[in-house]
PDB file of C-alpha atoms and ligand atoms in Angstrom:
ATOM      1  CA  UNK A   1       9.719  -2.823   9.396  1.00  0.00           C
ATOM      2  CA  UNK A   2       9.151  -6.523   8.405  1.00  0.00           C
ATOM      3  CA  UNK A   3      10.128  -9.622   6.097  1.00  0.00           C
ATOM      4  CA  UNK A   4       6.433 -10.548   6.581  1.00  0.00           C
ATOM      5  CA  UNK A   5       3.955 -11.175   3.546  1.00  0.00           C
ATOM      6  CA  UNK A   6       2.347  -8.056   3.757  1.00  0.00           C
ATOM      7  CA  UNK A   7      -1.424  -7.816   3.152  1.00  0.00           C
ATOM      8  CA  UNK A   8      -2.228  -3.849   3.059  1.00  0.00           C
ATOM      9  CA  UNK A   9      -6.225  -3.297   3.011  1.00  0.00           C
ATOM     10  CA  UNK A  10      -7.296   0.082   0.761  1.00  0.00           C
ATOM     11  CA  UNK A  11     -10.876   0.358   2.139  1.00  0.00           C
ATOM     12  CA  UNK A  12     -11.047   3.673  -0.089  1.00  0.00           C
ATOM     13  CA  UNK A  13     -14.235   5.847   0.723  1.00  0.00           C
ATOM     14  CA  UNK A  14     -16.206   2.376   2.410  1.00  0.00           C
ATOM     15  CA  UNK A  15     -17.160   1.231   5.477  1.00  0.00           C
ATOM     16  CA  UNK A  16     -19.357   2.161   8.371  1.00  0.00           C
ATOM     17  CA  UNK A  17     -19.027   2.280  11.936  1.00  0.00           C
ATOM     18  CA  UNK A  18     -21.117  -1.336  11.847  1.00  0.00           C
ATOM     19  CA  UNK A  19     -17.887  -2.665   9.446  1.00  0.00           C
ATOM     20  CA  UNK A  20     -15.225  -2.529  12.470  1.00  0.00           C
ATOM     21  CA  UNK A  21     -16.512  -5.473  13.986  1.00  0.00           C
ATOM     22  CA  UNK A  22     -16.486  -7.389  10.272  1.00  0.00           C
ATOM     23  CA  UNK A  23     -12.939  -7.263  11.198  1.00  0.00           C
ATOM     24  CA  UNK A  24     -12.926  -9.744  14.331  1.00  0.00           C
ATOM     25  CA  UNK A  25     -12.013 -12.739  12.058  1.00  0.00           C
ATOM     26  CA  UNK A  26      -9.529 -11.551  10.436  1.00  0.00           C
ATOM     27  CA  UNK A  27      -7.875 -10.373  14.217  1.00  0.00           C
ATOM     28  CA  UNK A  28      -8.381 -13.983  15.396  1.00  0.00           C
ATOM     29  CA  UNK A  29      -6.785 -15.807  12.022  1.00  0.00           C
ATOM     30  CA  UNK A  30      -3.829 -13.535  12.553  1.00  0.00           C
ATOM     31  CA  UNK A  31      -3.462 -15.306  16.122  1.00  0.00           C
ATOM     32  CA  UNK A  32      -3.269 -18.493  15.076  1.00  0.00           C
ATOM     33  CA  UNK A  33       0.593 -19.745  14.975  1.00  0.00           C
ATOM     34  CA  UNK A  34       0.392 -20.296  10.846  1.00  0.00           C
ATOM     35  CA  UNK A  35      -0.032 -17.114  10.310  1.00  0.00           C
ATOM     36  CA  UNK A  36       2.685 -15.551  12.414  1.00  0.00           C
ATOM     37  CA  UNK A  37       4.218 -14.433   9.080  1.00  0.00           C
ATOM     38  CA  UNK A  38       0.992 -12.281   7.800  1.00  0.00           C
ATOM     39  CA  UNK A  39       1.709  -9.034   8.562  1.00  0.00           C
ATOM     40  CA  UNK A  40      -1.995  -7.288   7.917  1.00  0.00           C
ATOM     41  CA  UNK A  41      -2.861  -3.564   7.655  1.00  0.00           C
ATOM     42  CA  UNK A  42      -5.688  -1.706   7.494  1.00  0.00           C
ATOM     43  CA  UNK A  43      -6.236   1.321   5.826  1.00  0.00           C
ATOM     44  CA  UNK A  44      -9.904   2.429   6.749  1.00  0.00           C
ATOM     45  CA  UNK A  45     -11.376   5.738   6.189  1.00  0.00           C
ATOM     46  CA  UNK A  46     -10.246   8.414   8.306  1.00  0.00           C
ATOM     47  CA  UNK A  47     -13.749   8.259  10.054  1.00  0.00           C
ATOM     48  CA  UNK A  48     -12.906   4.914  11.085  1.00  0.00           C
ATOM     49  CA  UNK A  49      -9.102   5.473  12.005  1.00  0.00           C
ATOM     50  CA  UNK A  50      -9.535   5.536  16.019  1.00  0.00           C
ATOM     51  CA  UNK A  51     -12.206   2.728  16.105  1.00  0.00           C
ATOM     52  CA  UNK A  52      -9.920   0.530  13.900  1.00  0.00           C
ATOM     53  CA  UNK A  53      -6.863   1.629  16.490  1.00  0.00           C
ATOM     54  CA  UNK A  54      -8.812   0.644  19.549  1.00  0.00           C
ATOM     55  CA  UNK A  55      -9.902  -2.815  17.773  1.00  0.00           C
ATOM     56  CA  UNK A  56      -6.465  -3.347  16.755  1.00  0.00           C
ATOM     57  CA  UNK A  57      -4.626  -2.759  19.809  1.00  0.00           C
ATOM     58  CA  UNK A  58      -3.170  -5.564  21.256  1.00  0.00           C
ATOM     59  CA  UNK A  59      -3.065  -7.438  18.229  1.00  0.00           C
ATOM     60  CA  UNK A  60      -0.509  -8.213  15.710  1.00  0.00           C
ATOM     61  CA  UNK A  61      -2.725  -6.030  12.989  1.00  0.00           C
ATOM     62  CA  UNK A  62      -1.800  -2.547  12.280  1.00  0.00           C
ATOM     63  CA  UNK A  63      -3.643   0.575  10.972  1.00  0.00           C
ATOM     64  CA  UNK A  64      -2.758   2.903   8.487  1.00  0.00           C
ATOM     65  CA  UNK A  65      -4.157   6.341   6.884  1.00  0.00           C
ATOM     66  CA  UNK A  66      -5.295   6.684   3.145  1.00  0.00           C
ATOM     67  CA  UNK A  67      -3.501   9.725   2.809  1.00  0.00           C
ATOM     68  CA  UNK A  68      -2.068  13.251   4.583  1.00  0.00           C
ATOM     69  CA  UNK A  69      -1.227  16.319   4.239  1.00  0.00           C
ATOM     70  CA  UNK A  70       2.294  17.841   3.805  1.00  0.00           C
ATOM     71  CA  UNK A  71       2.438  20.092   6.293  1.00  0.00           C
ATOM     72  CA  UNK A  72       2.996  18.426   9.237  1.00  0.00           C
ATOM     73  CA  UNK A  73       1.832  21.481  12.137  1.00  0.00           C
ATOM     74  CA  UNK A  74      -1.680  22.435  12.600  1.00  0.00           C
ATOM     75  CA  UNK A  75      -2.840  24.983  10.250  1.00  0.00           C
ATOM     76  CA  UNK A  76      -6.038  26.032   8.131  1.00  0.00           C
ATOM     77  CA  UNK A  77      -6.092  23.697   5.510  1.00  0.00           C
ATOM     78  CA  UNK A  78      -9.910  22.524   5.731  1.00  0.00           C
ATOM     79  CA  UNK A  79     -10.647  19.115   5.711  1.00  0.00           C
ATOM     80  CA  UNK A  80      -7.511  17.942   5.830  1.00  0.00           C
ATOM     81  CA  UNK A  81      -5.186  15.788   8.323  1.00  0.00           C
ATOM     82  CA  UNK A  82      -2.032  15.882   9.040  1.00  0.00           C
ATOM     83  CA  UNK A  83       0.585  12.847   9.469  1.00  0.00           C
ATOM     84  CA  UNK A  84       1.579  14.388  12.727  1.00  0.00           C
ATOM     85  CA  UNK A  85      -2.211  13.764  13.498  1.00  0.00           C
ATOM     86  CA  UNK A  86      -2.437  10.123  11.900  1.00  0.00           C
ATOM     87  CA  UNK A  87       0.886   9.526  14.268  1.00  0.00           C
ATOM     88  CA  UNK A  88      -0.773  10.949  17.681  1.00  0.00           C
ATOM     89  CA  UNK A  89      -3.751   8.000  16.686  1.00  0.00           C
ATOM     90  CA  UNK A  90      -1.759   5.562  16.652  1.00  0.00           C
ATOM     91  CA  UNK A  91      -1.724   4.113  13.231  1.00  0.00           C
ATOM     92  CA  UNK A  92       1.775   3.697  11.896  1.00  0.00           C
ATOM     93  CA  UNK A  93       0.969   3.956   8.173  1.00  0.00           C
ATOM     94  CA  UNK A  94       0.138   5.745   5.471  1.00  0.00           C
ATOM     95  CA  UNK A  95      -0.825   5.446   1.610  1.00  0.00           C
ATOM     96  CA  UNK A  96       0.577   7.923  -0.021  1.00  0.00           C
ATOM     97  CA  UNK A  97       0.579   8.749  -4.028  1.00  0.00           C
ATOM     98  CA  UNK A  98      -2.620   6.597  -4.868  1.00  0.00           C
ATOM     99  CA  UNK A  99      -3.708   6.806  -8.040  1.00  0.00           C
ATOM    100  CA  UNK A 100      -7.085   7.821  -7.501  1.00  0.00           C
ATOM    101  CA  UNK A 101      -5.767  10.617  -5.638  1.00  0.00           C
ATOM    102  CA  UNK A 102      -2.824  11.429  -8.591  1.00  0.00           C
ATOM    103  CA  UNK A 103      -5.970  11.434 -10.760  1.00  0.00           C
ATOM    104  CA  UNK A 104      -7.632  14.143  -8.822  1.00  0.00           C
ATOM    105  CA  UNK A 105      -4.719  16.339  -9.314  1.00  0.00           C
ATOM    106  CA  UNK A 106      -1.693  14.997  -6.545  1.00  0.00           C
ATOM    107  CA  UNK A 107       1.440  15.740  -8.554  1.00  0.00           C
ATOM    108  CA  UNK A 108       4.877  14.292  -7.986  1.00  0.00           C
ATOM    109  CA  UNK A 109       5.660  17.320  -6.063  1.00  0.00           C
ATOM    110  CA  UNK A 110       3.117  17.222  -3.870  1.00  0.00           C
ATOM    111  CA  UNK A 111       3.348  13.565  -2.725  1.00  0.00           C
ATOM    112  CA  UNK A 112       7.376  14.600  -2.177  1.00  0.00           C
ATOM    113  CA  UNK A 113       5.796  16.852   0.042  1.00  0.00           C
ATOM    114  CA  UNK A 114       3.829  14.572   1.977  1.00  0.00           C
ATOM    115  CA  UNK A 115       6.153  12.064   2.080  1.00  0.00           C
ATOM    116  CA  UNK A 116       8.725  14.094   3.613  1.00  0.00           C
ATOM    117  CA  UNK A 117       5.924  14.629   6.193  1.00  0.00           C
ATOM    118  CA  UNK A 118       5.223  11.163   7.144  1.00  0.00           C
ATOM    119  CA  UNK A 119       8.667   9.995   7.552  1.00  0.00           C
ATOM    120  CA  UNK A 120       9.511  13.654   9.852  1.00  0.00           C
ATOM    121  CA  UNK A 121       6.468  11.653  11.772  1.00  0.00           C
ATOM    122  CA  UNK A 122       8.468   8.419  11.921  1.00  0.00           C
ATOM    123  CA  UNK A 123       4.966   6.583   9.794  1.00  0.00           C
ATOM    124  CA  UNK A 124       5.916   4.256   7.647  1.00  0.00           C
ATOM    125  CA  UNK A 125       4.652   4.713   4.070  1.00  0.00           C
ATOM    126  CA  UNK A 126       2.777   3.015   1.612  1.00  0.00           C
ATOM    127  CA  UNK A 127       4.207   4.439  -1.781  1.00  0.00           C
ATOM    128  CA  UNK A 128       1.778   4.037  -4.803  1.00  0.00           C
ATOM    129  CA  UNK A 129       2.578   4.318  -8.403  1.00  0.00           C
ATOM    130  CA  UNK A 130       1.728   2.882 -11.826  1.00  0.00           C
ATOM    131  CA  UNK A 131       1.038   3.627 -15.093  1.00  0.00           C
ATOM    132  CA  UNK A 132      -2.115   4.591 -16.886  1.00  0.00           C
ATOM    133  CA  UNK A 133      -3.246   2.820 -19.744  1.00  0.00           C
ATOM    134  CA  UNK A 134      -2.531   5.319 -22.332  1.00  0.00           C
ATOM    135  CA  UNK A 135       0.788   5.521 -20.704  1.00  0.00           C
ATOM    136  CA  UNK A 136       1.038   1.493 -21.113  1.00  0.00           C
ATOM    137  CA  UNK A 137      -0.534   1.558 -24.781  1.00  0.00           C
ATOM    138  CA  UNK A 138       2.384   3.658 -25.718  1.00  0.00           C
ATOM    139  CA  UNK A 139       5.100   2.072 -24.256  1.00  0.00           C
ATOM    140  CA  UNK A 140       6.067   4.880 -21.774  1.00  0.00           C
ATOM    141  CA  UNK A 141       5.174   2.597 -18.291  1.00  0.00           C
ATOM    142  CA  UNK A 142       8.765   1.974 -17.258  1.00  0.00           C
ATOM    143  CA  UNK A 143       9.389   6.029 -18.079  1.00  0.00           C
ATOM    144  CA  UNK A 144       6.369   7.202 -15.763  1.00  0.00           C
ATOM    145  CA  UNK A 145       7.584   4.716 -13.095  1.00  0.00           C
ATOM    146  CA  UNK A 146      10.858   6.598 -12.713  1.00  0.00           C
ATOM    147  CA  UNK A 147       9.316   9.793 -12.730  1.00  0.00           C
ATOM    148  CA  UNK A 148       7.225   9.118  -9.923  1.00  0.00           C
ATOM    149  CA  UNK A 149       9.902   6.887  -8.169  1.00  0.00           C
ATOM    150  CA  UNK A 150      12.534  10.189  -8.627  1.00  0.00           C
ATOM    151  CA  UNK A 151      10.594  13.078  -8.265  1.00  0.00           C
ATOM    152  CA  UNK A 152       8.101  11.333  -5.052  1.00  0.00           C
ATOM    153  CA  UNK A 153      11.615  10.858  -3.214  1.00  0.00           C
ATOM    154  CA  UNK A 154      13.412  13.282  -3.819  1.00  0.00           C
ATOM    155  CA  UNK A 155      15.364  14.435  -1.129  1.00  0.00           C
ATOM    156  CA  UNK A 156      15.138  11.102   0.685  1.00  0.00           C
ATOM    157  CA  UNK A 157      17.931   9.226   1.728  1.00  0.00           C
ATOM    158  CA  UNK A 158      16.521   6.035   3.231  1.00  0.00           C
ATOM    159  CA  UNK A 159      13.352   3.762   1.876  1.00  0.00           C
ATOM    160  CA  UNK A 160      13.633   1.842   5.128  1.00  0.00           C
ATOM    161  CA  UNK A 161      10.523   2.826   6.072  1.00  0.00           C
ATOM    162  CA  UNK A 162       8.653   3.056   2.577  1.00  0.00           C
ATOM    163  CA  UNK A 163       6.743   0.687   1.003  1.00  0.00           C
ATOM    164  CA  UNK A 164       6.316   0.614  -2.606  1.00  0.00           C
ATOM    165  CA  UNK A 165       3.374  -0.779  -3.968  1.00  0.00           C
ATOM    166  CA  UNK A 166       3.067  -1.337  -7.951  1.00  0.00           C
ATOM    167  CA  UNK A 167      -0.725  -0.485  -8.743  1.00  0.00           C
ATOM    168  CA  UNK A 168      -0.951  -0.343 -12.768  1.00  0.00           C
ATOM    169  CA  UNK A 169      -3.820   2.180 -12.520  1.00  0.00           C
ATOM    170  CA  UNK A 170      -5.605   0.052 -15.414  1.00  0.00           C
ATOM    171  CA  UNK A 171      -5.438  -3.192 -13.251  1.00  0.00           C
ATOM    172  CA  UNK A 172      -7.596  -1.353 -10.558  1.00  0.00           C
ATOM    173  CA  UNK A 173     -11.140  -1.959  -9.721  1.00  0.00           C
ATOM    174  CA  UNK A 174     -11.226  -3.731 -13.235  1.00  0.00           C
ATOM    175  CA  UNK A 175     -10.580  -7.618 -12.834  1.00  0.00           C
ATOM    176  CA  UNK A 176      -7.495  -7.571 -15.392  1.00  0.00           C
ATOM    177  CA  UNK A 177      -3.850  -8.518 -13.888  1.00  0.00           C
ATOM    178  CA  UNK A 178      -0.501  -8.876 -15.681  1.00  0.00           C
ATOM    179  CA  UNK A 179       0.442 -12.280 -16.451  1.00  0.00           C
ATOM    180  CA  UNK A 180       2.704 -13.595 -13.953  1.00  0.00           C
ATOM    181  CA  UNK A 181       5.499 -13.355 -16.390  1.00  0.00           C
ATOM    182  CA  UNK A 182       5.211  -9.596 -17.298  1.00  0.00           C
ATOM    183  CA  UNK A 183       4.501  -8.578 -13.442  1.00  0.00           C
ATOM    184  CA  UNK A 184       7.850 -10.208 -12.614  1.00  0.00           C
ATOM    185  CA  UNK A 185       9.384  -8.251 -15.034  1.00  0.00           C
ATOM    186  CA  UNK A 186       8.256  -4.568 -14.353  1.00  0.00           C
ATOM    187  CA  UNK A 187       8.524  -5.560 -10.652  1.00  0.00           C
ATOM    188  CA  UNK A 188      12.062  -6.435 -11.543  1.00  0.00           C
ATOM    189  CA  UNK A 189      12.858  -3.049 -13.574  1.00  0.00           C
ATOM    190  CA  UNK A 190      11.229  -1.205 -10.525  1.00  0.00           C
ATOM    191  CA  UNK A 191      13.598  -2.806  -7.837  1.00  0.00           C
ATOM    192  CA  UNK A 192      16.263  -2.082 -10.046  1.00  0.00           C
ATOM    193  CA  UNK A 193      15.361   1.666 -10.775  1.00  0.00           C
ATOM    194  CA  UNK A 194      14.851   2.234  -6.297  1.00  0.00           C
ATOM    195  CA  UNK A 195      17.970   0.002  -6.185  1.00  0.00           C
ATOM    196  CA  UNK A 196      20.127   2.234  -8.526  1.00  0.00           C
ATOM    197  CA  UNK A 197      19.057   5.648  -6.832  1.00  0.00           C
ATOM    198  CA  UNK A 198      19.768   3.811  -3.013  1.00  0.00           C
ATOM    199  CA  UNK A 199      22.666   1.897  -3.394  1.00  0.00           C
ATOM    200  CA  UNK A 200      23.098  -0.602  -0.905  1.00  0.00           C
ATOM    201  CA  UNK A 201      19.647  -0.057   0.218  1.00  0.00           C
ATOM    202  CA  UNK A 202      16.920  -3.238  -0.256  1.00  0.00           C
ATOM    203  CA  UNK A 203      13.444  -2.253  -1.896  1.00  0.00           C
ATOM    204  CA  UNK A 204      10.052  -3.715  -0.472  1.00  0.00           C
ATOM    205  CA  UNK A 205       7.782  -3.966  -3.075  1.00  0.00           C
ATOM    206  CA  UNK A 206       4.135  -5.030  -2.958  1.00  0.00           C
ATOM    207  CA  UNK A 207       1.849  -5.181  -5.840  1.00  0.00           C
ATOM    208  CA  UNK A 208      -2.063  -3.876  -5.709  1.00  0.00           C
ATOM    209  CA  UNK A 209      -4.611  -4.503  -8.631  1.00  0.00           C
ATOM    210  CA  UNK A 210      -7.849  -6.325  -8.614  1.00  0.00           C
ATOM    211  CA  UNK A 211      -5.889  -9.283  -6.395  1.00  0.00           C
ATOM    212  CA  UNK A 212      -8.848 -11.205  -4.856  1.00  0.00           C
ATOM    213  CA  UNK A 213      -9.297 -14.586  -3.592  1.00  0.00           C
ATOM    214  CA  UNK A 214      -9.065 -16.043  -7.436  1.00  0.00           C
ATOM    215  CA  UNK A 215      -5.913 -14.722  -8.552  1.00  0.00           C
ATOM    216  CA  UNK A 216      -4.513 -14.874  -5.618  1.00  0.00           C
ATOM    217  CA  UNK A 217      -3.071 -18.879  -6.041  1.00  0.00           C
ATOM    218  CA  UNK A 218      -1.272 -17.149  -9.154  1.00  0.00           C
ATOM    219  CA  UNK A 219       0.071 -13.838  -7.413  1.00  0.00           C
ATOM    220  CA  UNK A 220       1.478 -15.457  -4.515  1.00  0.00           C
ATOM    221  CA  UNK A 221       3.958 -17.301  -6.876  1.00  0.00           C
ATOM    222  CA  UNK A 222       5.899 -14.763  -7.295  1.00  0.00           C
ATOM    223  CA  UNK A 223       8.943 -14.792  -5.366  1.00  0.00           C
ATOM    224  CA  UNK A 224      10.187 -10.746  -6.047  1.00  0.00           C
ATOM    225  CA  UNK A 225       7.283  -9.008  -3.924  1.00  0.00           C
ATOM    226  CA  UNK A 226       6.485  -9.068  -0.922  1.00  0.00           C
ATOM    227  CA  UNK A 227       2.857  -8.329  -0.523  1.00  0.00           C
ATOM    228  CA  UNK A 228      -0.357  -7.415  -1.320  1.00  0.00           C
ATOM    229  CA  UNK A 229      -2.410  -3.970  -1.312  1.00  0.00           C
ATOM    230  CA  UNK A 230      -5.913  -4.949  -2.270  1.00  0.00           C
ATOM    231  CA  UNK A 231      -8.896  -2.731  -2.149  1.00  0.00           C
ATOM    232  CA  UNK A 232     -12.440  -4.445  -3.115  1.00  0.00           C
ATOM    233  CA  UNK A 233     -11.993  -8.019  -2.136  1.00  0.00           C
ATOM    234  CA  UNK A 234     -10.455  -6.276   1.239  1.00  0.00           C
ATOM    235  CA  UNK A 235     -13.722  -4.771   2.845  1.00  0.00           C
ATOM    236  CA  UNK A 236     -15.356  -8.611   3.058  1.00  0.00           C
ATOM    237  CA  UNK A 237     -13.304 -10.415   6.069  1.00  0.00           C
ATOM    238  CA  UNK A 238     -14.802 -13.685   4.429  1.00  0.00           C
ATOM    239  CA  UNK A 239     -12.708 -13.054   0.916  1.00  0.00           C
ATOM    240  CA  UNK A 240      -9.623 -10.782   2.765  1.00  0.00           C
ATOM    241  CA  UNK A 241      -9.103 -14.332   4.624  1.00  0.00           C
ATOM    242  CA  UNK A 242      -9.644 -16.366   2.211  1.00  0.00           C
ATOM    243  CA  UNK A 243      -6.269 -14.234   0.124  1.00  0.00           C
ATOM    244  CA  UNK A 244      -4.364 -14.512   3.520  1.00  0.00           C
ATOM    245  CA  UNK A 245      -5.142 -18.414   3.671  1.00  0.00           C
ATOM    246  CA  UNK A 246      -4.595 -19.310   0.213  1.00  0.00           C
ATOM    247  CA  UNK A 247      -0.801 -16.939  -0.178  1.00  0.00           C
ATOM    248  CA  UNK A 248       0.529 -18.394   3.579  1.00  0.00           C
ATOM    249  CA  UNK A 249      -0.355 -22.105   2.626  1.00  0.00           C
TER     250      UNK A 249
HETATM  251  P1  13P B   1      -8.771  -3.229  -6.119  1.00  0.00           P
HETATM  252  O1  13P B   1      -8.159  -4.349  -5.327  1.00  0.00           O
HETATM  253  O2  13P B   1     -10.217  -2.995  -5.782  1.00  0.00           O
HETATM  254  O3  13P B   1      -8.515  -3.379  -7.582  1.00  0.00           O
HETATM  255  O4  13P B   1      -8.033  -1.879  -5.660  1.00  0.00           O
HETATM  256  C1  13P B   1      -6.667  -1.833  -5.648  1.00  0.00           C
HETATM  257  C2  13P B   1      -6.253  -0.584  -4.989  1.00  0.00           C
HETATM  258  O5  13P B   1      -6.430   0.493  -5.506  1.00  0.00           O
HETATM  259  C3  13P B   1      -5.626  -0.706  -3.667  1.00  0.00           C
HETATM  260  O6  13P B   1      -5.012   0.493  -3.297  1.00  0.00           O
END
């Protein structure tokens, strides 16, 4: 993996077969020599996976899957895919443990699962987690966060190839972002929770939230992450460039 800034775009359940070509200035920005150190990602719908492959190829941009199954053979598990199947594509990513997926009843266990999956595939993976607001109102955020951290990776020995990307599941879709202060912090008691379970190993953390091309002069302050994983104000190239601009100069 990379010491790039990473800017990871969630498209979620958006975009069209008309949207792949939205992408061509975002492809040619990442040419230019400023930008050598933007490593971008997309994340498109699996409908979109291939086409977003073929545009990509060639470039410095890669592509990454919203999500997988565990089991990594073929097997009757209806509208499913397998990472095996998001590896044969091409893309070299995957989300895994979003919380609009936890929400919709993906345990701890089950993103273990998948996890174990993706990295038997060699994909690298985008780790969500975060705390609700009920879990933030009463003061159990930095509990949940090693839950998730402990049970999602259990069994794994190396986070060489994991991303983990801090989405506080109130911050999403909604506008509202920790002050720069208090995202430093939790970011801080995350690296040191991964740290503690893989000693000697370095965390990658990336935070995701409502970032957009506001925020974004604030966010890219902070020194302890190393990325971005932004949903909305990715699916318009205009505003996705305008983030990558404004963090790189
Ligand atoms: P928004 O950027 O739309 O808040 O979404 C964040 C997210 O869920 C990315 O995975």
């Amino acid at each position: 993996m990379t010491n790039k800034i990473l800017f990871i775009a969630n498209w979620k359940m958006f975009g069209d077969l008309n949207s792949v070509k939205s992408i061509q200035s975002v492809i040619n920005l990442s040419k230019k020599k400023n930008y050598k150190n933007a490593k971008i990602i997309y994340c498109p719908p699996y409908t979109l996976l291939n086409n977003f492959v073929i545009k990509t190829r060639k470039t410095n941009l890669d592509v990454g899957a919203q999500n997988c199954h565990y089991e990594i053979n073929n097997g009757p598990f209806t509208g499913s895919i397998s990472s095996t199947m998001i590896k044969k594509l091409g893309a070299k990513y995957v989300i895994i443990g979003h919380s609009e997926n936890r929400s919709n009843g993906e345990t701890n266990n089950l993103i273990n699962k998948k996890i174990h999956s993706a990295i038997l595939n060699n994909l690298n993976v985008i780790f969500c987690i975060g705390e609700n607001l009920f879990e933030k109102k009463n003061k159990k955020t930095n509990k949940i966060l090693k839950k998730q951290i402990g049970m999602g990776l259990k069994k794994i020995k190396k986070i060489d190839k994991i991303i983990f990307a801090y989405e506080p599941v109130w911050s999403i879709g909604t506008g509202k972002v920790l002050k720069n202060k208090e995202l430093i912090k939790q970011v801080i008691i995350i690296k040191n929770i991964i740290e503690n379970k893989f000693k000697n190993q370095k965390a990658k953390i990336i935070y995701g939230g409502s970032v957009n091309n506001q925020n974004i002069n604030n966010l890219k302050q902070i020194n302890e992450i190393n990325g971005f994983l932004i949903g909305g104000a990715s699916q318009n190239s205009k505003k996705f460039i305008d983030i990558i601009k404004k963090t790189i100069n």
